[in-house]
């Protein structure tokens, strides 16, 4: 099987469906459908009924071997050494300075840990994992025989039942039984896992055989799912302030800035009480003594402006740069919105400009940062403050 880095780019076969409009080349989902002619209707279906989204650009890696979980535990930020069979988690790979290099979702099932990440990061992540094996009984390889589809919406469980697929009850490691979080597809290979995003409820990833991707897509559509493009998925993700690697992060991003702190059951990607891993010193220092320099917020954009900001544009306040624009999308209810990393000290009611648009921070996405860390409090006590 070709390595992730050697696999040539091929548009998804689902792009051949009637009405499919390809995602623009500059977007990370290029090769899949951006929408099927009615992006707002597709968003509404994902929010209120059920939609299926082709996310087959995701790079998939498989890790086998009896020490796969304890090995992954030592080189990443999440506590997964004892992750039960059928459970999932989010995880990060950090550099030595604690900056985010990779964000991944993993599921351990029947002796294999399946990892999926951004297409652009697949080759580098597989290379890193391969180099880090050393003496451990773990074997990372390209897992491209599986591809990711997502079913989103309150009627998604009904669609899964209609096609004979399992319906996990809870996301990640939050359920009392392993079968309640991720379970194999009937006849295999592949599996269904419940996710806490892009919507807050009723989101499922279905990893299907890549050579049967179009067949599974059609099966879901016949069962009642509306065809939807990546635009719908991204709109719901931005609404719920879920960051995406490479869009809402840059080369300086640390986990605290984008809400990736937390254990498996907290739907985070960084466990604060686990052992040593690359970048841990920065994570611990910020958590105990400092505060992150930036925070991720939801911006409402002026829809009457001539144009939209682009990912990477500056966010300014009175001409002074205070942040960076991330994902920009038009939402079926909220209008034009974006995620942005802004300086922590910027007040929530600050009038902002993002590219050509006036912008304002959604107050529900802004958590006042007034808590005093335990380490800082201890230092202050020693100094008599």
PDB file of C-alpha atoms in Angstrom, residues 49-343:
ATOM      1  CA  UNK A  49     -32.727  17.033  10.539  1.00  0.00           C
ATOM      2  CA  UNK A  50     -29.761  15.108   9.094  1.00  0.00           C
ATOM      3  CA  UNK A  51     -27.024  15.664   6.519  1.00  0.00           C
ATOM      4  CA  UNK A  52     -24.103  13.590   5.287  1.00  0.00           C
ATOM      5  CA  UNK A  53     -20.760  15.302   4.573  1.00  0.00           C
ATOM      6  CA  UNK A  54     -17.823  13.874   2.623  1.00  0.00           C
ATOM      7  CA  UNK A  55     -14.651  14.355   4.671  1.00  0.00           C
ATOM      8  CA  UNK A  56     -12.582  11.800   2.797  1.00  0.00           C
ATOM      9  CA  UNK A  57      -9.667  14.216   2.436  1.00  0.00           C
ATOM     10  CA  UNK A  58      -8.791  13.410   6.059  1.00  0.00           C
ATOM     11  CA  UNK A  59      -5.540  11.449   6.329  1.00  0.00           C
ATOM     12  CA  UNK A  60      -6.018   8.127   8.149  1.00  0.00           C
ATOM     13  CA  UNK A  61      -3.243   6.284   9.982  1.00  0.00           C
ATOM     14  CA  UNK A  62      -3.485   2.845  11.622  1.00  0.00           C
ATOM     15  CA  UNK A  63      -1.334   1.736  14.573  1.00  0.00           C
ATOM     16  CA  UNK A  64      -1.177  -1.909  15.625  1.00  0.00           C
ATOM     17  CA  UNK A  65       0.905  -3.739  18.233  1.00  0.00           C
ATOM     18  CA  UNK A  66       0.237  -4.601  21.854  1.00  0.00           C
ATOM     19  CA  UNK A  67       2.007  -1.477  23.182  1.00  0.00           C
ATOM     20  CA  UNK A  68       0.401   0.984  20.749  1.00  0.00           C
ATOM     21  CA  UNK A  69      -1.561   2.927  23.383  1.00  0.00           C
ATOM     22  CA  UNK A  70       1.157   3.147  26.029  1.00  0.00           C
ATOM     23  CA  UNK A  71       3.585   4.215  23.286  1.00  0.00           C
ATOM     24  CA  UNK A  72       1.253   6.897  21.906  1.00  0.00           C
ATOM     25  CA  UNK A  73       0.665   8.038  25.489  1.00  0.00           C
ATOM     26  CA  UNK A  74       4.365   8.856  25.920  1.00  0.00           C
ATOM     27  CA  UNK A  75       4.695  10.988  22.779  1.00  0.00           C
ATOM     28  CA  UNK A  76       1.447  12.961  22.817  1.00  0.00           C
ATOM     29  CA  UNK A  77      -0.562  15.226  25.094  1.00  0.00           C
ATOM     30  CA  UNK A  78      -3.615  13.112  25.954  1.00  0.00           C
ATOM     31  CA  UNK A  79      -3.926  10.415  28.648  1.00  0.00           C
ATOM     32  CA  UNK A  80      -4.658   7.334  26.539  1.00  0.00           C
ATOM     33  CA  UNK A  81      -2.467   4.605  28.059  1.00  0.00           C
ATOM     34  CA  UNK A  82      -5.507   2.724  29.371  1.00  0.00           C
ATOM     35  CA  UNK A  83      -8.083   3.792  26.778  1.00  0.00           C
ATOM     36  CA  UNK A  84     -10.612   0.920  26.607  1.00  0.00           C
ATOM     37  CA  UNK A  85     -11.481  -0.856  23.390  1.00  0.00           C
ATOM     38  CA  UNK A  86     -14.137   1.041  21.458  1.00  0.00           C
ATOM     39  CA  UNK A  87     -13.243   4.459  22.892  1.00  0.00           C
ATOM     40  CA  UNK A  88     -12.076   7.627  21.167  1.00  0.00           C
ATOM     41  CA  UNK A  89     -10.113  10.733  22.133  1.00  0.00           C
ATOM     42  CA  UNK A  90      -8.633  13.926  20.783  1.00  0.00           C
ATOM     43  CA  UNK A  91      -4.882  14.338  21.003  1.00  0.00           C
ATOM     44  CA  UNK A  92      -2.071  16.722  20.080  1.00  0.00           C
ATOM     45  CA  UNK A  93       1.514  16.475  19.003  1.00  0.00           C
ATOM     46  CA  UNK A  94       3.462  19.510  20.232  1.00  0.00           C
ATOM     47  CA  UNK A  95       6.913  20.820  19.436  1.00  0.00           C
ATOM     48  CA  UNK A  96       9.543  21.304  22.129  1.00  0.00           C
ATOM     49  CA  UNK A  97       8.166  24.784  22.873  1.00  0.00           C
ATOM     50  CA  UNK A  98       4.610  23.532  23.399  1.00  0.00           C
ATOM     51  CA  UNK A  99       3.288  24.830  20.086  1.00  0.00           C
ATOM     52  CA  UNK A 100       0.706  22.735  18.272  1.00  0.00           C
ATOM     53  CA  UNK A 101       1.996  20.683  15.344  1.00  0.00           C
ATOM     54  CA  UNK A 102      -0.825  18.156  14.930  1.00  0.00           C
ATOM     55  CA  UNK A 103      -4.392  17.740  16.126  1.00  0.00           C
ATOM     56  CA  UNK A 104      -5.803  14.259  15.723  1.00  0.00           C
ATOM     57  CA  UNK A 105      -8.836  12.176  16.596  1.00  0.00           C
ATOM     58  CA  UNK A 106      -8.168   8.552  17.479  1.00  0.00           C
ATOM     59  CA  UNK A 107     -10.295   5.482  18.068  1.00  0.00           C
ATOM     60  CA  UNK A 108      -9.018   2.206  19.492  1.00  0.00           C
ATOM     61  CA  UNK A 109     -10.984  -0.753  18.187  1.00  0.00           C
ATOM     62  CA  UNK A 110     -10.264  -4.496  17.954  1.00  0.00           C
ATOM     63  CA  UNK A 111      -6.484  -4.215  18.319  1.00  0.00           C
ATOM     64  CA  UNK A 112      -5.946  -1.174  16.069  1.00  0.00           C
ATOM     65  CA  UNK A 113      -5.735   2.509  16.921  1.00  0.00           C
ATOM     66  CA  UNK A 114      -7.164   4.515  14.030  1.00  0.00           C
ATOM     67  CA  UNK A 115      -5.949   8.109  13.761  1.00  0.00           C
ATOM     68  CA  UNK A 116      -7.329  10.747  11.428  1.00  0.00           C
ATOM     69  CA  UNK A 117      -5.950  14.231  10.907  1.00  0.00           C
ATOM     70  CA  UNK A 118      -5.766  17.015   8.346  1.00  0.00           C
ATOM     71  CA  UNK A 119      -4.743  15.874   4.870  1.00  0.00           C
ATOM     72  CA  UNK A 120      -1.838  18.330   4.824  1.00  0.00           C
ATOM     73  CA  UNK A 121      -0.442  16.883   8.055  1.00  0.00           C
ATOM     74  CA  UNK A 122      -0.858  13.182   7.301  1.00  0.00           C
ATOM     75  CA  UNK A 123       2.588  12.552   5.773  1.00  0.00           C
ATOM     76  CA  UNK A 124       4.451  14.475   8.489  1.00  0.00           C
ATOM     77  CA  UNK A 125       2.506  12.795  11.305  1.00  0.00           C
ATOM     78  CA  UNK A 126       3.057   9.303   9.912  1.00  0.00           C
ATOM     79  CA  UNK A 127       6.777  10.058   9.479  1.00  0.00           C
ATOM     80  CA  UNK A 128       7.010  11.329  13.059  1.00  0.00           C
ATOM     81  CA  UNK A 129       5.220   8.312  14.485  1.00  0.00           C
ATOM     82  CA  UNK A 130       7.408   5.906  12.512  1.00  0.00           C
ATOM     83  CA  UNK A 131      10.596   7.584  13.744  1.00  0.00           C
ATOM     84  CA  UNK A 132       9.417   7.492  17.361  1.00  0.00           C
ATOM     85  CA  UNK A 133       8.745   3.744  17.614  1.00  0.00           C
ATOM     86  CA  UNK A 134      12.259   2.702  18.745  1.00  0.00           C
ATOM     87  CA  UNK A 135      11.819  -0.500  20.772  1.00  0.00           C
ATOM     88  CA  UNK A 136       8.073  -0.319  21.446  1.00  0.00           C
ATOM     89  CA  UNK A 137       5.710  -2.974  20.123  1.00  0.00           C
ATOM     90  CA  UNK A 138       3.811  -0.546  17.910  1.00  0.00           C
ATOM     91  CA  UNK A 139       3.511  -0.409  14.132  1.00  0.00           C
ATOM     92  CA  UNK A 140       2.165   2.789  12.526  1.00  0.00           C
ATOM     93  CA  UNK A 141       1.159   2.556   8.875  1.00  0.00           C
ATOM     94  CA  UNK A 142      -0.986   4.293   6.274  1.00  0.00           C
ATOM     95  CA  UNK A 143      -4.644   3.594   7.061  1.00  0.00           C
ATOM     96  CA  UNK A 144      -5.974   4.992   3.817  1.00  0.00           C
ATOM     97  CA  UNK A 145      -8.170   1.978   3.218  1.00  0.00           C
ATOM     98  CA  UNK A 146     -10.722   3.857   5.346  1.00  0.00           C
ATOM     99  CA  UNK A 147     -12.297   7.243   4.567  1.00  0.00           C
ATOM    100  CA  UNK A 148     -14.268   9.608   6.790  1.00  0.00           C
ATOM    101  CA  UNK A 149     -17.906  10.533   6.266  1.00  0.00           C
ATOM    102  CA  UNK A 150     -19.877  12.565   8.821  1.00  0.00           C
ATOM    103  CA  UNK A 151     -23.570  12.288   9.667  1.00  0.00           C
ATOM    104  CA  UNK A 152     -24.866  15.362  11.479  1.00  0.00           C
ATOM    105  CA  UNK A 153     -28.263  16.246  12.897  1.00  0.00           C
ATOM    106  CA  UNK A 154     -30.944  15.033  15.310  1.00  0.00           C
ATOM    107  CA  UNK A 155     -32.160  12.424  12.807  1.00  0.00           C
ATOM    108  CA  UNK A 156     -28.687  10.928  12.289  1.00  0.00           C
ATOM    109  CA  UNK A 157     -29.361   8.012  14.701  1.00  0.00           C
ATOM    110  CA  UNK A 158     -32.411   7.059  12.651  1.00  0.00           C
ATOM    111  CA  UNK A 159     -30.341   6.984   9.459  1.00  0.00           C
ATOM    112  CA  UNK A 160     -27.692   4.809  11.103  1.00  0.00           C
ATOM    113  CA  UNK A 161     -30.327   2.365  12.316  1.00  0.00           C
ATOM    114  CA  UNK A 162     -31.950   2.298   8.890  1.00  0.00           C
ATOM    115  CA  UNK A 163     -28.704   1.115   7.269  1.00  0.00           C
ATOM    116  CA  UNK A 164     -28.005  -1.432  10.004  1.00  0.00           C
ATOM    117  CA  UNK A 165     -25.128   0.549  11.543  1.00  0.00           C
ATOM    118  CA  UNK A 166     -24.559   0.921  15.291  1.00  0.00           C
ATOM    119  CA  UNK A 167     -25.561   4.111  17.118  1.00  0.00           C
ATOM    120  CA  UNK A 168     -22.983   4.943  19.819  1.00  0.00           C
ATOM    121  CA  UNK A 169     -24.662   6.592  22.808  1.00  0.00           C
ATOM    122  CA  UNK A 170     -21.905   8.952  23.949  1.00  0.00           C
ATOM    123  CA  UNK A 171     -18.801  10.593  22.487  1.00  0.00           C
ATOM    124  CA  UNK A 172     -15.261   9.571  23.359  1.00  0.00           C
ATOM    125  CA  UNK A 173     -14.697   7.978  26.801  1.00  0.00           C
ATOM    126  CA  UNK A 174     -17.772   9.457  28.465  1.00  0.00           C
ATOM    127  CA  UNK A 175     -20.010   6.367  28.417  1.00  0.00           C
ATOM    128  CA  UNK A 176     -20.099   3.436  30.877  1.00  0.00           C
ATOM    129  CA  UNK A 177     -19.672   0.799  28.163  1.00  0.00           C
ATOM    130  CA  UNK A 178     -17.108   0.736  25.343  1.00  0.00           C
ATOM    131  CA  UNK A 179     -19.786  -0.131  22.800  1.00  0.00           C
ATOM    132  CA  UNK A 180     -21.507   3.150  23.648  1.00  0.00           C
ATOM    133  CA  UNK A 181     -18.792   5.319  22.068  1.00  0.00           C
ATOM    134  CA  UNK A 182     -17.540   3.618  18.894  1.00  0.00           C
ATOM    135  CA  UNK A 183     -18.546   0.365  17.245  1.00  0.00           C
ATOM    136  CA  UNK A 184     -17.691  -1.576  14.057  1.00  0.00           C
ATOM    137  CA  UNK A 185     -19.754  -1.313  10.911  1.00  0.00           C
ATOM    138  CA  UNK A 186     -21.641  -4.492  10.082  1.00  0.00           C
ATOM    139  CA  UNK A 187     -19.474  -6.714   7.909  1.00  0.00           C
ATOM    140  CA  UNK A 188     -16.503  -4.359   8.348  1.00  0.00           C
ATOM    141  CA  UNK A 189     -14.086  -2.868   7.864  1.00  0.00           C
ATOM    142  CA  UNK A 190     -14.931   0.492   9.327  1.00  0.00           C
ATOM    143  CA  UNK A 191     -16.699   1.889  12.372  1.00  0.00           C
ATOM    144  CA  UNK A 192     -19.024   4.576  13.719  1.00  0.00           C
ATOM    145  CA  UNK A 193     -18.011   6.940  16.497  1.00  0.00           C
ATOM    146  CA  UNK A 194     -20.057   9.616  18.172  1.00  0.00           C
ATOM    147  CA  UNK A 195     -18.453  13.085  18.182  1.00  0.00           C
ATOM    148  CA  UNK A 196     -18.949  16.212  20.341  1.00  0.00           C
ATOM    149  CA  UNK A 197     -18.651  18.431  17.247  1.00  0.00           C
ATOM    150  CA  UNK A 198     -19.314  20.094  14.788  1.00  0.00           C
ATOM    151  CA  UNK A 199     -22.752  20.250  16.404  1.00  0.00           C
ATOM    152  CA  UNK A 200     -23.001  19.878  20.161  1.00  0.00           C
ATOM    153  CA  UNK A 201     -25.234  16.815  19.809  1.00  0.00           C
ATOM    154  CA  UNK A 202     -25.912  14.150  17.220  1.00  0.00           C
ATOM    155  CA  UNK A 203     -22.646  14.248  15.304  1.00  0.00           C
ATOM    156  CA  UNK A 204     -21.177  10.985  14.041  1.00  0.00           C
ATOM    157  CA  UNK A 205     -18.055  10.109  12.085  1.00  0.00           C
ATOM    158  CA  UNK A 206     -18.423   6.994   9.957  1.00  0.00           C
ATOM    159  CA  UNK A 207     -15.149   5.529   8.707  1.00  0.00           C
ATOM    160  CA  UNK A 208     -16.008   3.430   5.669  1.00  0.00           C
ATOM    161  CA  UNK A 209     -13.920   1.407   3.183  1.00  0.00           C
ATOM    162  CA  UNK A 210     -12.464   3.941   0.764  1.00  0.00           C
ATOM    163  CA  UNK A 211     -13.224   1.708  -2.203  1.00  0.00           C
ATOM    164  CA  UNK A 212     -16.903   1.703  -1.145  1.00  0.00           C
ATOM    165  CA  UNK A 213     -17.143   5.413  -0.331  1.00  0.00           C
ATOM    166  CA  UNK A 214     -19.682   6.225  -3.055  1.00  0.00           C
ATOM    167  CA  UNK A 215     -21.741   3.161  -2.148  1.00  0.00           C
ATOM    168  CA  UNK A 216     -21.957   4.168   1.512  1.00  0.00           C
ATOM    169  CA  UNK A 217     -22.775   7.759   0.558  1.00  0.00           C
ATOM    170  CA  UNK A 218     -25.665   6.638  -1.599  1.00  0.00           C
ATOM    171  CA  UNK A 219     -26.864   4.314   1.163  1.00  0.00           C
ATOM    172  CA  UNK A 220     -27.065   7.187   3.641  1.00  0.00           C
ATOM    173  CA  UNK A 221     -28.851   9.407   1.137  1.00  0.00           C
ATOM    174  CA  UNK A 222     -31.448   6.724   0.374  1.00  0.00           C
ATOM    175  CA  UNK A 223     -31.959   6.320   4.138  1.00  0.00           C
ATOM    176  CA  UNK A 224     -32.879  10.008   4.446  1.00  0.00           C
ATOM    177  CA  UNK A 225     -29.666  12.031   4.846  1.00  0.00           C
ATOM    178  CA  UNK A 226     -29.380  15.201   2.814  1.00  0.00           C
ATOM    179  CA  UNK A 227     -26.227  15.619   0.751  1.00  0.00           C
ATOM    180  CA  UNK A 228     -24.170  18.476   2.194  1.00  0.00           C
ATOM    181  CA  UNK A 229     -20.780  19.941   1.447  1.00  0.00           C
ATOM    182  CA  UNK A 230     -17.899  21.047   3.625  1.00  0.00           C
ATOM    183  CA  UNK A 231     -19.449  24.537   3.847  1.00  0.00           C
ATOM    184  CA  UNK A 232     -22.246  23.138   6.045  1.00  0.00           C
ATOM    185  CA  UNK A 233     -19.805  21.263   8.270  1.00  0.00           C
ATOM    186  CA  UNK A 234     -17.588  24.301   8.701  1.00  0.00           C
ATOM    187  CA  UNK A 235     -20.514  26.605   9.478  1.00  0.00           C
ATOM    188  CA  UNK A 236     -21.610  24.406  12.383  1.00  0.00           C
ATOM    189  CA  UNK A 237     -18.023  24.002  13.571  1.00  0.00           C
ATOM    190  CA  UNK A 238     -17.435  27.755  13.635  1.00  0.00           C
ATOM    191  CA  UNK A 239     -20.768  28.375  15.377  1.00  0.00           C
ATOM    192  CA  UNK A 240     -19.690  26.055  18.215  1.00  0.00           C
ATOM    193  CA  UNK A 241     -16.178  27.635  18.343  1.00  0.00           C
ATOM    194  CA  UNK A 242     -14.303  24.439  17.485  1.00  0.00           C
ATOM    195  CA  UNK A 243     -10.833  25.240  16.089  1.00  0.00           C
ATOM    196  CA  UNK A 244      -9.336  23.572  13.040  1.00  0.00           C
ATOM    197  CA  UNK A 245      -5.612  23.020  12.656  1.00  0.00           C
ATOM    198  CA  UNK A 246      -4.045  25.259  10.021  1.00  0.00           C
ATOM    199  CA  UNK A 247      -7.064  27.537   9.759  1.00  0.00           C
ATOM    200  CA  UNK A 248      -7.632  28.674  13.337  1.00  0.00           C
ATOM    201  CA  UNK A 249      -4.062  27.997  14.445  1.00  0.00           C
ATOM    202  CA  UNK A 250      -0.731  29.340  13.301  1.00  0.00           C
ATOM    203  CA  UNK A 251       2.901  28.468  13.991  1.00  0.00           C
ATOM    204  CA  UNK A 252       2.707  30.151  17.430  1.00  0.00           C
ATOM    205  CA  UNK A 253      -0.485  28.528  18.733  1.00  0.00           C
ATOM    206  CA  UNK A 254      -0.359  26.794  22.106  1.00  0.00           C
ATOM    207  CA  UNK A 255      -3.226  24.524  23.272  1.00  0.00           C
ATOM    208  CA  UNK A 256      -4.554  26.935  25.912  1.00  0.00           C
ATOM    209  CA  UNK A 257      -5.343  29.587  23.284  1.00  0.00           C
ATOM    210  CA  UNK A 258      -7.820  27.463  21.322  1.00  0.00           C
ATOM    211  CA  UNK A 259      -9.567  25.466  24.048  1.00  0.00           C
ATOM    212  CA  UNK A 260      -7.747  22.168  23.585  1.00  0.00           C
ATOM    213  CA  UNK A 261      -6.984  21.765  27.305  1.00  0.00           C
ATOM    214  CA  UNK A 262      -8.819  18.887  28.988  1.00  0.00           C
ATOM    215  CA  UNK A 263      -8.944  15.140  29.396  1.00  0.00           C
ATOM    216  CA  UNK A 264     -10.780  12.631  27.238  1.00  0.00           C
ATOM    217  CA  UNK A 265     -14.119  12.987  29.020  1.00  0.00           C
ATOM    218  CA  UNK A 266     -13.851  16.788  28.843  1.00  0.00           C
ATOM    219  CA  UNK A 267     -13.484  16.512  25.042  1.00  0.00           C
ATOM    220  CA  UNK A 268     -10.103  18.195  25.290  1.00  0.00           C
ATOM    221  CA  UNK A 269      -6.795  17.128  23.779  1.00  0.00           C
ATOM    222  CA  UNK A 270      -4.329  17.866  26.608  1.00  0.00           C
ATOM    223  CA  UNK A 271      -4.509  16.040  29.940  1.00  0.00           C
ATOM    224  CA  UNK A 272      -2.909  18.222  32.610  1.00  0.00           C
ATOM    225  CA  UNK A 273      -1.976  15.384  34.966  1.00  0.00           C
ATOM    226  CA  UNK A 274      -0.221  12.963  32.609  1.00  0.00           C
ATOM    227  CA  UNK A 275       3.495  12.260  32.453  1.00  0.00           C
ATOM    228  CA  UNK A 276       6.269  13.738  30.371  1.00  0.00           C
ATOM    229  CA  UNK A 277       5.827  14.453  26.661  1.00  0.00           C
ATOM    230  CA  UNK A 278       7.326  16.892  24.212  1.00  0.00           C
ATOM    231  CA  UNK A 279       6.118  20.427  24.970  1.00  0.00           C
ATOM    232  CA  UNK A 280       4.775  19.556  28.448  1.00  0.00           C
ATOM    233  CA  UNK A 281       6.924  22.180  30.187  1.00  0.00           C
ATOM    234  CA  UNK A 282       5.191  25.009  28.345  1.00  0.00           C
ATOM    235  CA  UNK A 283       1.745  23.507  28.963  1.00  0.00           C
ATOM    236  CA  UNK A 284       2.418  23.191  32.707  1.00  0.00           C
ATOM    237  CA  UNK A 285       3.999  26.635  33.013  1.00  0.00           C
ATOM    238  CA  UNK A 286       1.087  28.413  31.334  1.00  0.00           C
ATOM    239  CA  UNK A 287      -1.469  26.434  33.329  1.00  0.00           C
ATOM    240  CA  UNK A 288       0.197  26.991  36.698  1.00  0.00           C
ATOM    241  CA  UNK A 289       1.916  30.361  36.428  1.00  0.00           C
ATOM    242  CA  UNK A 290       0.927  32.302  33.345  1.00  0.00           C
ATOM    243  CA  UNK A 291      -1.932  32.979  30.978  1.00  0.00           C
ATOM    244  CA  UNK A 292      -2.104  32.320  27.249  1.00  0.00           C
ATOM    245  CA  UNK A 293      -1.318  35.408  25.167  1.00  0.00           C
ATOM    246  CA  UNK A 294      -4.357  34.935  22.901  1.00  0.00           C
ATOM    247  CA  UNK A 295      -7.845  33.446  22.988  1.00  0.00           C
ATOM    248  CA  UNK A 296     -10.136  31.969  20.336  1.00  0.00           C
ATOM    249  CA  UNK A 297     -13.413  33.850  19.855  1.00  0.00           C
ATOM    250  CA  UNK A 298     -16.350  33.942  17.485  1.00  0.00           C
ATOM    251  CA  UNK A 299     -16.643  37.124  15.435  1.00  0.00           C
ATOM    252  CA  UNK A 300     -19.797  38.500  13.857  1.00  0.00           C
ATOM    253  CA  UNK A 301     -18.905  40.244  10.614  1.00  0.00           C
ATOM    254  CA  UNK A 302     -20.617  43.180   8.937  1.00  0.00           C
ATOM    255  CA  UNK A 303     -22.520  41.556   6.083  1.00  0.00           C
ATOM    256  CA  UNK A 304     -22.907  44.853   4.228  1.00  0.00           C
ATOM    257  CA  UNK A 305     -19.146  45.224   3.772  1.00  0.00           C
ATOM    258  CA  UNK A 306     -17.613  44.927   0.329  1.00  0.00           C
ATOM    259  CA  UNK A 307     -16.009  41.516   0.671  1.00  0.00           C
ATOM    260  CA  UNK A 308     -14.996  39.158   3.449  1.00  0.00           C
ATOM    261  CA  UNK A 309     -11.763  38.748   5.402  1.00  0.00           C
ATOM    262  CA  UNK A 310      -9.531  35.813   4.549  1.00  0.00           C
ATOM    263  CA  UNK A 311      -7.833  33.335   6.839  1.00  0.00           C
ATOM    264  CA  UNK A 312      -4.656  34.945   8.157  1.00  0.00           C
ATOM    265  CA  UNK A 313      -5.873  38.542   7.853  1.00  0.00           C
ATOM    266  CA  UNK A 314      -5.232  40.884  10.761  1.00  0.00           C
ATOM    267  CA  UNK A 315      -7.894  41.755  13.303  1.00  0.00           C
ATOM    268  CA  UNK A 316      -7.429  45.370  14.332  1.00  0.00           C
ATOM    269  CA  UNK A 317      -8.756  47.781  16.950  1.00  0.00           C
ATOM    270  CA  UNK A 318      -8.340  51.479  16.201  1.00  0.00           C
ATOM    271  CA  UNK A 319      -5.688  50.605  13.645  1.00  0.00           C
ATOM    272  CA  UNK A 320      -3.693  48.402  16.015  1.00  0.00           C
ATOM    273  CA  UNK A 321      -3.315  44.692  15.226  1.00  0.00           C
ATOM    274  CA  UNK A 322      -4.842  42.626  18.028  1.00  0.00           C
ATOM    275  CA  UNK A 323      -5.420  39.273  16.390  1.00  0.00           C
ATOM    276  CA  UNK A 324      -5.623  36.936  13.430  1.00  0.00           C
ATOM    277  CA  UNK A 325      -8.628  35.774  11.401  1.00  0.00           C
ATOM    278  CA  UNK A 326      -9.193  32.015  11.191  1.00  0.00           C
ATOM    279  CA  UNK A 327     -12.085  30.246   9.467  1.00  0.00           C
ATOM    280  CA  UNK A 328     -14.547  32.561   7.683  1.00  0.00           C
ATOM    281  CA  UNK A 329     -17.980  31.265   6.703  1.00  0.00           C
ATOM    282  CA  UNK A 330     -21.528  32.396   5.966  1.00  0.00           C
ATOM    283  CA  UNK A 331     -23.976  30.788   8.413  1.00  0.00           C
ATOM    284  CA  UNK A 332     -27.621  30.138   7.568  1.00  0.00           C
ATOM    285  CA  UNK A 333     -28.846  31.921  10.728  1.00  0.00           C
ATOM    286  CA  UNK A 334     -25.945  34.016  12.024  1.00  0.00           C
ATOM    287  CA  UNK A 335     -24.832  35.476   8.698  1.00  0.00           C
ATOM    288  CA  UNK A 336     -21.104  36.027   8.077  1.00  0.00           C
ATOM    289  CA  UNK A 337     -19.034  34.780  11.014  1.00  0.00           C
ATOM    290  CA  UNK A 338     -15.421  33.883  11.690  1.00  0.00           C
ATOM    291  CA  UNK A 339     -13.160  32.444  14.318  1.00  0.00           C
ATOM    292  CA  UNK A 340     -10.244  34.591  15.394  1.00  0.00           C
ATOM    293  CA  UNK A 341      -7.309  34.459  17.758  1.00  0.00           C
ATOM    294  CA  UNK A 342      -7.195  37.777  19.606  1.00  0.00           C
ATOM    295  CA  UNK A 343      -4.977  39.127  22.343  1.00  0.00           C
TER     296      UNK A 343
END
